[in-house]
Amino acid sequence: MANSNPHLNLPYRARRLRQSAALRDMVAETTLLPQHLIAPFFLLDGAHRRDAVASMPGVWQQTLDHVLIEIDQGLKLGIKAYMLFGVPEAKDAQGTNAHIQDGLIQHACAEIKKQFGQDVVLMADTCLCEYTSHGHCGLVMDGQVVNDPSVSVLAKIAVSQAEAGADVVCPSDMMDGRIAAIREALDEAGFENTVIMAYAAKYASAFYAPFRDAAASAPSFGDRRSYQMDPRNLKEALRETMQDIDEGADMIMVKPASAYGDVIKATVELVEVPVAAYHVSGEYSMVKAAAANGWIDERAVVLELMTGLRRAGATMVATYHAFDVARWLQSHD
Ligand code: PBG
């Protein structure tokens, strides 16, 4: 087709490559596959319980028997990675239950590995907030979250999780120096193959609110701003990331996801290790609430969000939408 304007002889017609679904698929720059997804679970003590999390429709606090059934279904959908958060009944100031032998998560890791072995990538959240009576991610002394004593406990938690069979430990506490301490403790205990996924750029975010219901981990006083990052900062995220890599992190997590696409992109450009984005509870709940009102097309919106995170450069996306996404990817209509 000749151009009717002789002065505007545009050789490039962008719409040529958008003519059919087949053409669009052929030239697509971004993929989204079930193996890119990490599915989180909230684990309860005991058996045969499944309580809905009110602020996160479609998400449950559940006992191991239910989680085993879900993992079995997830594997059939192609989801490989599962991340466990414990919601134990007993909590104390030291978060002792986070690292006792045969604790909630330790028991679950052992059973999941017994049943699914190498088919799953088993990830354990390495933090104190779900286990401490005060709900902070570290130990509290004189009203302050103290760094170095917390790091020693986190290293103990990581070793107990590795002993139980976790493939990946995921320190989400944001204490300084914990990656080096965890690496050293793991190696000393003979777990030199246990992977560390460091929440390097974890922001003090209002998007975590529904998670704190789900994990019963809201801080009883103060907030997390003395250890999580200030949302105004990007360079700080890159410093944290370099620090965690230097200390031995195998993978980096950026969290939350949607409002932090620039952080994901800059992190991916900076480091040579895989970067995960955590699409957090508040991001999930907003989509669910809008969808329940009929204001958005849930499937289209979620796939667009996930694709956006992959386009920003995330290798993996941790999301409560994981099972739905995997199902939608299977159904191709
Ligand atoms: C803390 C932790 C949090 C999340 C994951 N790990 C909450 C927090 O920092 O308060 C939030 C995840 C989400 O919102 O989905 N160990």
mmCIF file of C-alpha atoms and ligand atoms in Angstrom:
data_model
loop_
_atom_site.group_PDB
_atom_site.id
_atom_site.type_symbol
_atom_site.label_atom_id
_atom_site.label_comp_id
_atom_site.label_asym_id
_atom_site.label_seq_id
_atom_site.Cartn_x
_atom_site.Cartn_y
_atom_site.Cartn_z
ATOM 1 C CA MET A 1 0.000 0.000 0.000
ATOM 2 C CA ALA A 2 1.529 3.290 -1.097
ATOM 3 C CA ASN A 3 1.609 6.086 1.400
ATOM 4 C CA SER A 4 -0.761 8.864 0.288
ATOM 5 C CA ASN A 5 1.488 11.523 1.851
ATOM 6 C CA PRO A 6 4.696 11.698 -0.205
ATOM 7 C CA HIS A 7 6.501 13.558 2.591
ATOM 8 C CA LEU A 8 5.641 10.894 5.109
ATOM 9 C CA ASN A 9 7.068 7.815 3.530
ATOM 10 C CA LEU A 10 6.997 5.594 6.580
ATOM 11 C CA PRO A 11 8.576 2.227 5.863
ATOM 12 C CA TYR A 12 7.580 0.896 9.244
ATOM 13 C CA ARG A 13 4.025 -0.152 9.913
ATOM 14 C CA ALA A 14 3.844 -1.471 13.464
ATOM 15 C CA ARG A 15 0.427 -2.974 12.885
ATOM 16 C CA ARG A 16 1.812 -5.478 10.374
ATOM 17 C CA LEU A 17 3.020 -7.676 13.193
ATOM 18 C CA ARG A 18 -0.231 -7.394 15.110
ATOM 19 C CA GLN A 19 -2.515 -8.776 12.404
ATOM 20 C CA SER A 20 -3.202 -12.199 13.861
ATOM 21 C CA ALA A 21 -2.838 -14.044 17.117
ATOM 22 C CA ALA A 22 -0.317 -16.340 15.435
ATOM 23 C CA LEU A 23 1.874 -13.409 14.406
ATOM 24 C CA ARG A 24 1.537 -11.776 17.804
ATOM 25 C CA ASP A 25 2.532 -15.011 19.534
ATOM 26 C CA MET A 26 5.512 -15.402 17.233
ATOM 27 C CA VAL A 27 6.953 -11.979 18.027
ATOM 28 C CA ALA A 28 6.054 -11.835 21.735
ATOM 29 C CA GLU A 29 9.050 -10.746 23.819
ATOM 30 C CA THR A 30 7.859 -12.083 27.147
ATOM 31 C CA THR A 31 6.813 -15.534 28.306
ATOM 32 C CA LEU A 32 4.791 -16.523 31.320
ATOM 33 C CA LEU A 33 4.920 -20.195 32.243
ATOM 34 C CA PRO A 34 3.877 -22.222 35.299
ATOM 35 C CA GLN A 35 7.522 -22.849 36.193
ATOM 36 C CA HIS A 36 7.943 -19.112 36.732
ATOM 37 C CA LEU A 37 5.447 -19.177 39.599
ATOM 38 C CA ILE A 38 6.022 -19.622 43.318
ATOM 39 C CA ALA A 39 2.902 -20.558 45.316
ATOM 40 C CA PRO A 40 2.818 -19.489 48.975
ATOM 41 C CA PHE A 41 1.027 -21.499 51.709
ATOM 42 C CA PHE A 42 0.045 -20.596 55.266
ATOM 43 C CA LEU A 43 0.428 -23.639 57.476
ATOM 44 C CA LEU A 44 -1.503 -24.406 60.657
ATOM 45 C CA ASP A 45 -0.608 -26.932 63.359
ATOM 46 C CA GLY A 46 -2.583 -30.153 63.476
ATOM 47 C CA ALA A 47 -4.755 -31.742 60.811
ATOM 48 C CA HIS A 48 -8.024 -31.389 58.884
ATOM 49 C CA ARG A 49 -8.363 -27.645 59.204
ATOM 50 C CA ARG A 50 -8.785 -25.090 56.484
ATOM 51 C CA ASP A 51 -9.721 -21.550 57.486
ATOM 52 C CA ALA A 52 -10.382 -18.913 54.855
ATOM 53 C CA VAL A 53 -8.366 -15.703 55.161
ATOM 54 C CA ALA A 54 -11.130 -13.083 55.067
ATOM 55 C CA SER A 55 -9.029 -10.351 53.481
ATOM 56 C CA MET A 56 -7.612 -12.700 50.809
ATOM 57 C CA PRO A 57 -10.483 -14.531 49.073
ATOM 58 C CA GLY A 58 -9.230 -17.875 47.750
ATOM 59 C CA VAL A 59 -6.381 -18.103 50.283
ATOM 60 C CA TRP A 60 -6.455 -20.364 53.324
ATOM 61 C CA GLN A 61 -4.611 -21.048 56.505
ATOM 62 C CA GLN A 62 -4.494 -24.818 56.351
ATOM 63 C CA THR A 63 -3.015 -27.919 57.878
ATOM 64 C CA LEU A 64 -0.409 -30.059 56.174
ATOM 65 C CA ASP A 65 -2.866 -32.684 54.865
ATOM 66 C CA HIS A 66 -4.584 -29.983 52.788
ATOM 67 C CA VAL A 67 -1.278 -28.510 51.641
ATOM 68 C CA LEU A 68 -0.106 -31.926 50.411
ATOM 69 C CA ILE A 69 -3.256 -32.235 48.287
ATOM 70 C CA GLU A 70 -2.725 -28.737 46.883
ATOM 71 C CA ILE A 71 0.906 -29.381 46.008
ATOM 72 C CA ASP A 72 -0.138 -32.537 44.206
ATOM 73 C CA GLN A 73 -2.594 -30.473 42.147
ATOM 74 C CA GLY A 74 -0.069 -27.695 41.618
ATOM 75 C CA LEU A 75 2.518 -30.105 40.243
ATOM 76 C CA LYS A 76 -0.046 -31.346 37.727
ATOM 77 C CA LEU A 77 -0.471 -27.715 36.638
ATOM 78 C CA GLY A 78 3.294 -27.321 36.248
ATOM 79 C CA ILE A 79 3.989 -25.248 39.372
ATOM 80 C CA LYS A 80 7.323 -26.372 40.819
ATOM 81 C CA ALA A 81 7.982 -23.983 43.691
ATOM 82 C CA TYR A 82 6.086 -23.747 46.982
ATOM 83 C CA MET A 83 6.840 -21.323 49.759
ATOM 84 C CA LEU A 84 5.807 -22.122 53.322
ATOM 85 C CA PHE A 85 4.810 -19.668 56.030
ATOM 86 C CA GLY A 86 4.079 -21.096 59.483
ATOM 87 C CA VAL A 87 1.152 -19.881 61.544
ATOM 88 C CA PRO A 88 1.877 -21.670 64.840
ATOM 89 C CA GLU A 89 -0.463 -21.510 67.821
ATOM 90 C CA ALA A 90 2.311 -21.106 70.370
ATOM 91 C CA LYS A 91 4.361 -17.920 70.173
ATOM 92 C CA ASP A 92 6.882 -16.429 72.566
ATOM 93 C CA ALA A 93 9.164 -13.407 72.737
ATOM 94 C CA GLN A 94 12.085 -15.383 71.279
ATOM 95 C CA GLY A 95 10.146 -17.081 68.489
ATOM 96 C CA THR A 96 11.386 -20.462 69.715
ATOM 97 C CA ASN A 97 8.949 -22.408 67.565
ATOM 98 C CA ALA A 98 10.656 -21.139 64.429
ATOM 99 C CA HIS A 99 13.633 -23.435 64.933
ATOM 100 C CA ILE A 100 12.617 -26.342 67.163
ATOM 101 C CA GLN A 101 13.123 -29.795 65.793
ATOM 102 C CA ASP A 102 9.854 -31.081 64.376
ATOM 103 C CA GLY A 103 8.372 -27.592 64.590
ATOM 104 C CA LEU A 104 5.465 -26.753 62.311
ATOM 105 C CA ILE A 105 7.541 -25.878 59.249
ATOM 106 C CA GLN A 106 10.222 -28.488 59.890
ATOM 107 C CA HIS A 107 7.616 -31.237 60.071
ATOM 108 C CA ALA A 108 5.898 -29.941 56.946
ATOM 109 C CA CYS A 109 9.168 -29.741 54.983
ATOM 110 C CA ALA A 110 10.040 -33.326 55.895
ATOM 111 C CA GLU A 111 6.613 -34.643 54.874
ATOM 112 C CA ILE A 112 6.480 -32.661 51.623
ATOM 113 C CA LYS A 113 9.949 -33.889 50.652
ATOM 114 C CA LYS A 114 9.006 -37.462 51.601
ATOM 115 C CA GLN A 115 6.016 -37.297 49.271
ATOM 116 C CA PHE A 116 7.319 -35.195 46.371
ATOM 117 C CA GLY A 117 11.126 -35.376 46.563
ATOM 118 C CA GLN A 118 12.942 -33.561 43.784
ATOM 119 C CA ASP A 119 9.736 -32.726 41.919
ATOM 120 C CA VAL A 120 9.217 -29.695 44.138
ATOM 121 C CA VAL A 121 11.373 -26.709 44.929
ATOM 122 C CA LEU A 122 10.571 -26.359 48.598
ATOM 123 C CA MET A 123 11.050 -22.855 49.958
ATOM 124 C CA ALA A 124 10.774 -21.878 53.614
ATOM 125 C CA ASP A 125 10.209 -18.364 54.886
ATOM 126 C CA THR A 126 13.052 -17.616 57.285
ATOM 127 C CA CYS A 127 11.768 -14.991 59.671
ATOM 128 C CA LEU A 128 10.592 -14.489 63.220
ATOM 129 C CA CYS A 129 7.412 -12.434 62.870
ATOM 130 C CA GLU A 130 5.049 -15.407 62.630
ATOM 131 C CA TYR A 131 6.601 -16.943 65.754
ATOM 132 C CA THR A 132 7.113 -14.032 68.112
ATOM 133 C CA SER A 133 4.464 -12.807 70.553
ATOM 134 C CA HIS A 134 5.357 -9.207 69.637
ATOM 135 C CA GLY A 135 5.125 -9.899 65.890
ATOM 136 C CA HIS A 136 8.446 -8.322 64.920
ATOM 137 C CA CYS A 137 10.840 -9.980 62.479
ATOM 138 C CA GLY A 138 13.692 -9.951 65.016
ATOM 139 C CA LEU A 139 14.243 -10.079 68.758
ATOM 140 C CA VAL A 140 13.127 -7.123 70.846
ATOM 141 C CA MET A 141 15.191 -5.641 73.657
ATOM 142 C CA ASP A 142 14.202 -2.449 75.480
ATOM 143 C CA GLY A 143 11.525 -1.785 72.907
ATOM 144 C CA GLN A 144 13.972 -2.005 69.963
ATOM 145 C CA VAL A 145 14.361 -4.682 67.312
ATOM 146 C CA VAL A 146 17.990 -5.677 67.827
ATOM 147 C CA ASN A 147 20.085 -6.755 64.880
ATOM 148 C CA ASP A 148 22.913 -9.107 65.782
ATOM 149 C CA PRO A 149 21.106 -11.306 68.313
ATOM 150 C CA SER A 150 18.314 -11.686 65.737
ATOM 151 C CA VAL A 151 20.816 -12.767 63.092
ATOM 152 C CA SER A 152 22.001 -15.658 65.281
ATOM 153 C CA VAL A 153 18.428 -16.906 65.676
ATOM 154 C CA LEU A 154 17.735 -16.536 61.945
ATOM 155 C CA ALA A 155 20.783 -18.679 61.182
ATOM 156 C CA LYS A 156 19.399 -21.340 63.537
ATOM 157 C CA ILE A 157 16.027 -21.191 61.794
ATOM 158 C CA ALA A 158 17.668 -21.601 58.383
ATOM 159 C CA VAL A 159 19.671 -24.635 59.519
ATOM 160 C CA SER A 160 16.582 -26.266 61.038
ATOM 161 C CA GLN A 161 14.704 -25.728 57.772
ATOM 162 C CA ALA A 162 17.546 -27.175 55.706
ATOM 163 C CA GLU A 163 17.774 -30.162 58.043
ATOM 164 C CA ALA A 164 14.070 -30.757 57.539
ATOM 165 C CA GLY A 165 14.498 -30.790 53.755
ATOM 166 C CA ALA A 166 13.897 -27.231 52.549
ATOM 167 C CA ASP A 167 15.683 -26.647 49.230
ATOM 168 C CA VAL A 168 15.624 -22.880 49.604
ATOM 169 C CA VAL A 169 15.649 -20.705 52.706
ATOM 170 C CA CYS A 170 14.116 -17.272 52.264
ATOM 171 C CA PRO A 171 15.240 -14.723 54.845
ATOM 172 C CA SER A 172 12.546 -12.032 54.803
ATOM 173 C CA ASP A 173 13.508 -10.345 58.072
ATOM 174 C CA MET A 174 15.742 -7.526 56.730
ATOM 175 C CA MET A 175 18.333 -7.682 59.524
ATOM 176 C CA ASP A 176 21.848 -6.658 58.428
ATOM 177 C CA GLY A 177 24.422 -9.379 57.917
ATOM 178 C CA ARG A 178 21.997 -12.276 58.017
ATOM 179 C CA ILE A 179 22.886 -13.710 54.620
ATOM 180 C CA ALA A 180 26.546 -14.202 55.582
ATOM 181 C CA ALA A 181 25.563 -15.674 58.944
ATOM 182 C CA ILE A 182 23.036 -18.024 57.369
ATOM 183 C CA ARG A 183 25.478 -19.137 54.640
ATOM 184 C CA GLU A 184 28.136 -19.845 57.228
ATOM 185 C CA ALA A 185 25.784 -21.734 59.527
ATOM 186 C CA LEU A 186 24.385 -23.796 56.646
ATOM 187 C CA ASP A 187 27.862 -24.703 55.385
ATOM 188 C CA GLU A 188 29.055 -25.606 58.866
ATOM 189 C CA ALA A 189 26.088 -27.912 59.325
ATOM 190 C CA GLY A 190 26.826 -29.616 55.978
ATOM 191 C CA PHE A 191 24.130 -27.874 53.937
ATOM 192 C CA GLU A 192 26.371 -26.222 51.382
ATOM 193 C CA ASN A 193 23.791 -27.017 48.684
ATOM 194 C CA THR A 194 20.913 -25.248 50.378
ATOM 195 C CA VAL A 195 19.933 -22.218 48.310
ATOM 196 C CA ILE A 196 19.472 -18.778 49.839
ATOM 197 C CA MET A 197 16.864 -16.498 48.334
ATOM 198 C CA ALA A 198 17.486 -13.136 49.964
ATOM 199 C CA TYR A 199 14.709 -10.620 50.314
ATOM 200 C CA ALA A 200 17.221 -7.918 49.510
ATOM 201 C CA ALA A 201 14.853 -5.160 48.482
ATOM 202 C CA LYS A 202 11.947 -5.550 50.848
ATOM 203 C CA TYR A 203 10.094 -2.319 51.367
ATOM 204 C CA ALA A 204 8.121 -1.214 54.434
ATOM 205 C CA SER A 205 4.856 -1.486 52.558
ATOM 206 C CA ALA A 206 1.181 -0.905 53.213
ATOM 207 C CA PHE A 207 0.547 -3.707 50.706
ATOM 208 C CA TYR A 208 1.387 -6.338 53.369
ATOM 209 C CA ALA A 209 -1.725 -5.653 55.449
ATOM 210 C CA PRO A 210 -3.768 -8.737 54.443
ATOM 211 C CA PHE A 211 -0.716 -11.012 54.946
ATOM 212 C CA ARG A 212 -0.570 -9.974 58.565
ATOM 213 C CA ASP A 213 -4.080 -11.432 58.971
ATOM 214 C CA ALA A 214 -3.085 -14.529 57.067
ATOM 215 C CA ALA A 215 0.117 -15.093 59.037
ATOM 216 C CA ALA A 216 -1.153 -13.573 62.287
ATOM 217 C CA SER A 217 2.047 -11.542 62.314
ATOM 218 C CA ALA A 218 1.104 -7.898 62.779
ATOM 219 C CA PRO A 219 3.589 -6.128 65.058
ATOM 220 C CA SER A 220 2.020 -5.481 68.471
ATOM 221 C CA PHE A 221 3.818 -2.116 68.742
ATOM 222 C CA GLY A 222 5.510 0.236 66.324
ATOM 223 C CA ASP A 223 6.090 -0.663 62.691
ATOM 224 C CA ARG A 224 8.794 -2.272 60.554
ATOM 225 C CA ARG A 225 10.374 0.907 59.217
ATOM 226 C CA SER A 226 13.568 0.507 61.234
ATOM 227 C CA TYR A 227 14.402 -2.640 59.278
ATOM 228 C CA GLN A 228 12.401 -2.707 56.031
ATOM 229 C CA MET A 229 13.246 -0.234 53.273
ATOM 230 C CA ASP A 230 11.832 3.200 52.569
ATOM 231 C CA PRO A 231 9.639 3.130 49.416
ATOM 232 C CA ARG A 232 11.275 6.362 48.251
ATOM 233 C CA ASN A 233 14.623 4.668 47.646
ATOM 234 C CA LEU A 234 16.017 2.813 44.656
ATOM 235 C CA LYS A 235 19.779 3.162 45.153
ATOM 236 C CA GLU A 236 19.383 1.781 48.639
ATOM 237 C CA ALA A 237 17.776 -1.327 47.143
ATOM 238 C CA LEU A 238 20.766 -1.794 44.869
ATOM 239 C CA ARG A 239 23.168 -1.411 47.806
ATOM 240 C CA GLU A 240 21.199 -3.988 49.793
ATOM 241 C CA THR A 241 21.226 -6.314 46.795
ATOM 242 C CA MET A 242 24.998 -6.032 46.267
ATOM 243 C CA GLN A 243 25.527 -6.594 49.961
ATOM 244 C CA ASP A 244 23.391 -9.749 49.951
ATOM 245 C CA ILE A 245 25.153 -11.072 46.845
ATOM 246 C CA ASP A 246 28.539 -10.426 48.472
ATOM 247 C CA GLU A 247 27.336 -12.289 51.542
ATOM 248 C CA GLY A 248 26.353 -15.314 49.458
ATOM 249 C CA ALA A 249 22.763 -14.921 48.254
ATOM 250 C CA ASP A 250 21.940 -17.247 45.339
ATOM 251 C CA MET A 251 18.765 -15.403 44.349
ATOM 252 C CA ILE A 252 17.280 -12.017 45.119
ATOM 253 C CA MET A 253 13.693 -11.116 45.940
ATOM 254 C CA VAL A 254 12.111 -7.727 45.303
ATOM 255 C CA LYS A 255 8.948 -7.028 47.260
ATOM 256 C CA PRO A 256 6.240 -5.771 46.715
ATOM 257 C CA ALA A 257 6.083 -6.133 42.934
ATOM 258 C CA SER A 258 3.702 -3.942 40.911
ATOM 259 C CA ALA A 259 4.695 -0.568 42.347
ATOM 260 C CA TYR A 260 8.379 -1.556 42.181
ATOM 261 C CA GLY A 261 8.899 -2.418 38.510
ATOM 262 C CA ASP A 262 11.813 0.012 38.367
ATOM 263 C CA VAL A 263 13.473 -1.770 41.282
ATOM 264 C CA ILE A 264 13.018 -5.150 39.601
ATOM 265 C CA LYS A 265 14.484 -3.847 36.360
ATOM 266 C CA ALA A 266 17.446 -2.120 38.000
ATOM 267 C CA THR A 267 18.164 -5.202 40.117
ATOM 268 C CA VAL A 268 18.073 -7.491 37.093
ATOM 269 C CA GLU A 269 20.466 -5.193 35.267
ATOM 270 C CA LEU A 270 22.806 -5.033 38.247
ATOM 271 C CA VAL A 271 23.203 -8.681 39.192
ATOM 272 C CA GLU A 272 23.810 -11.973 37.451
ATOM 273 C CA VAL A 273 21.622 -14.098 39.723
ATOM 274 C CA PRO A 274 17.920 -14.879 39.298
ATOM 275 C CA VAL A 275 15.584 -12.202 40.625
ATOM 276 C CA ALA A 276 12.119 -12.956 41.981
ATOM 277 C CA ALA A 277 9.265 -10.510 42.390
ATOM 278 C CA TYR A 278 6.803 -11.020 45.236
ATOM 279 C CA HIS A 279 3.298 -9.972 44.226
ATOM 280 C CA VAL A 280 2.138 -9.498 47.803
ATOM 281 C CA SER A 281 -1.095 -9.897 49.713
ATOM 282 C CA GLY A 282 -2.435 -6.359 49.216
ATOM 283 C CA GLU A 283 -1.778 -6.525 45.489
ATOM 284 C CA TYR A 284 -3.742 -9.794 45.403
ATOM 285 C CA SER A 285 -6.628 -8.535 47.535
ATOM 286 C CA MET A 286 -7.132 -5.391 45.468
ATOM 287 C CA VAL A 287 -7.529 -7.466 42.320
ATOM 288 C CA LYS A 288 -9.902 -9.864 44.106
ATOM 289 C CA ALA A 289 -12.028 -7.040 45.476
ATOM 290 C CA ALA A 290 -12.334 -5.292 42.114
ATOM 291 C CA ALA A 291 -13.093 -8.594 40.365
ATOM 292 C CA ALA A 292 -15.751 -9.519 42.944
ATOM 293 C CA ASN A 293 -17.465 -6.220 42.151
ATOM 294 C CA GLY A 294 -17.373 -6.947 38.447
ATOM 295 C CA TRP A 295 -15.169 -3.915 37.841
ATOM 296 C CA ILE A 296 -12.324 -5.771 36.133
ATOM 297 C CA ASP A 297 -11.780 -9.014 34.259
ATOM 298 C CA GLU A 298 -9.767 -10.929 36.857
ATOM 299 C CA ARG A 299 -8.081 -13.315 34.472
ATOM 300 C CA ALA A 300 -7.020 -10.605 32.022
ATOM 301 C CA VAL A 301 -5.806 -8.294 34.776
ATOM 302 C CA VAL A 302 -3.829 -10.966 36.619
ATOM 303 C CA LEU A 303 -2.167 -12.242 33.449
ATOM 304 C CA GLU A 304 -1.275 -8.664 32.533
ATOM 305 C CA LEU A 305 0.206 -8.037 35.987
ATOM 306 C CA MET A 306 2.253 -11.235 35.906
ATOM 307 C CA THR A 307 3.426 -10.564 32.366
ATOM 308 C CA GLY A 308 4.440 -7.065 33.438
ATOM 309 C CA LEU A 309 6.649 -8.466 36.183
ATOM 310 C CA ARG A 310 8.252 -10.910 33.775
ATOM 311 C CA ARG A 311 8.771 -8.073 31.279
ATOM 312 C CA ALA A 312 10.444 -6.021 34.023
ATOM 313 C CA GLY A 313 12.895 -8.912 34.242
ATOM 314 C CA ALA A 314 11.721 -11.116 37.108
ATOM 315 C CA THR A 315 12.689 -14.744 36.598
ATOM 316 C CA MET A 316 10.135 -15.929 39.146
ATOM 317 C CA VAL A 317 6.964 -14.421 40.550
ATOM 318 C CA ALA A 318 5.689 -15.370 43.995
ATOM 319 C CA THR A 319 1.935 -14.889 43.955
ATOM 320 C CA TYR A 320 -1.280 -16.031 45.607
ATOM 321 C CA HIS A 321 -2.719 -16.113 42.072
ATOM 322 C CA ALA A 322 -0.297 -18.944 41.144
ATOM 323 C CA PHE A 323 -2.861 -21.745 40.879
ATOM 324 C CA ASP A 324 -5.317 -19.612 38.896
ATOM 325 C CA VAL A 325 -2.560 -18.419 36.581
ATOM 326 C CA ALA A 326 -1.365 -21.968 35.942
ATOM 327 C CA ARG A 327 -4.952 -23.040 35.182
ATOM 328 C CA TRP A 328 -5.500 -20.104 32.832
ATOM 329 C CA LEU A 329 -2.240 -20.831 31.037
ATOM 330 C CA GLN A 330 -3.429 -24.376 30.507
ATOM 331 C CA SER A 331 -6.833 -23.459 29.136
ATOM 332 C CA HIS A 332 -5.662 -21.271 26.163
ATOM 333 C CA ASP A 333 -9.041 -19.812 25.277
HETATM 334 C C1 PBG B 1 7.599 -11.198 57.014
HETATM 335 C C2 PBG B 1 6.874 -11.277 55.735
HETATM 336 C C3 PBG B 1 5.847 -10.442 55.329
HETATM 337 C C4 PBG B 1 5.470 -10.847 54.082
HETATM 338 C C5 PBG B 1 6.239 -11.928 53.740
HETATM 339 N N1 PBG B 1 7.134 -12.158 54.768
HETATM 340 C C6 PBG B 1 5.111 -9.422 56.038
HETATM 341 C C7 PBG B 1 5.744 -8.283 56.651
HETATM 342 O O1 PBG B 1 6.904 -7.956 56.410
HETATM 343 O O2 PBG B 1 5.025 -7.686 57.447
HETATM 344 C C8 PBG B 1 4.384 -10.190 53.287
HETATM 345 C C9 PBG B 1 3.848 -10.975 52.184
HETATM 346 C C10 PBG B 1 2.571 -10.491 51.665
HETATM 347 O O3 PBG B 1 2.076 -9.401 51.985
HETATM 348 O O4 PBG B 1 2.012 -11.230 50.853
HETATM 349 N N2 PBG B 1 8.247 -12.332 57.336
#
